[in-house]
Amino acid sequence: MLVRMVYNSVRNMTKARNFAFLIVVALLVFAILSLLSNTSSAASDDVNKEYSIVPENDTMALCFESLQDTRKLLYSSTDNDNDIEPEPIIYFVTPTYPRREQVAEITRLGQTLMHIPYLHWIVADDTSVCNNFLNNLLKKFGIPYTHIASPMPEFYRTKKLVPRGVANRRAALAWIRNNNKKTGVLYFGDDDNTFDLKLFSEIRSTKKVSMFPVGLIGDYAISTPVVKHGKVDGFFDSWPAKRKWPVDMAGFAVNLEYMGLSPNVTMPYKAGYEEDEFLKSIGLKMQDIEPKANNCTEILVWHTQTKNNKPPKIRISNGILRNNQFNLGVLLKKLETMGVSHISQSEGTAAQITKDGKSKSLISWFS
């Protein structure tokens, strides 16, 4: 009898310990799930706090505009046939900003766009004054273009989440509105992205809003609509962030006639939510979306990004810079104009020249 009492007591204690253990495990699981939920919404909460009250004091200056297309040799022989109706114009909007890679990336993008007929390039630069060097570069491509100086309002530069490129795109939208552009297709193309030429023939036929995959985005390395039976049914993007339209800026194009039906088209200064809020402002509905790129099975645009390095400082004397018998002075001055590097007489890396495997300072080499 005594043995049975002891046995029952031990068994009851074991059950109590097991029950307590299960309670502790359940509490730990609940705490972990709550932590993950809070973490996933932290970004959107930060954004809402950061941009709860924001001014919209946009400024822009039209630097230069050319409506002449000098790329006639790239077109087919039918372009001069008056009986053929011209294709819709693509208004390709590129936000850019001064940095050492700017000229290289604009050059690469310009060489791509040179192959695209019926395209107007809107380049909006994050500067308060017009950049003549950039303008001369744009002119070389022979593409009809508009060059705008559209600085980001200072209010946003000090924020934790900086809405980069928004002021530039807003300036482009203002140019389209002010110039009464009601037909054609709008596309936002960054200067460091990579584009397949097929993309342009795909988006030119956009009736309302077309969408397509963008490679090298987020943890999935892709951002794309999910297409079911030829219709967009959802989205595959590693940063949903409670966005109604979780897409990348390079992953959609908009017909201007469709956009014109919405009087309050805008892109807010809300980092991470620019695409979502813009598409909301044009009244987009799921049934309006036209999947491109073979039902979103092809990648025609890549979100490539060039590493942004600080421009180096080169120490070199003024006498050598002014020496017209050599190319270095002209070349280094051009690089400084582009923002690629800086020249100093007292600071930075000393300039040297290498010959026959031996390096010498420029001063001793010129003497």
PDB file of C-alpha atoms in Angstrom, residues 4 236 299-300 323 330:
ATOM      1  CA  ARG A   4       1.576   2.352  -4.332  1.00  0.00           C
ATOM      2  CA  PHE A 236       6.447  37.212 -55.555  1.00  0.00           C
ATOM      3  CA  ILE A 299      13.747  38.531 -67.267  1.00  0.00           C
ATOM      4  CA  LEU A 300      14.174  41.594 -69.488  1.00  0.00           C
ATOM      5  CA  ASN A 323      51.957  71.367 -69.134  1.00  0.00           C
ATOM      6  CA  VAL A 330      43.650  67.535 -69.599  1.00  0.00           C
TER       7      VAL A 330
END
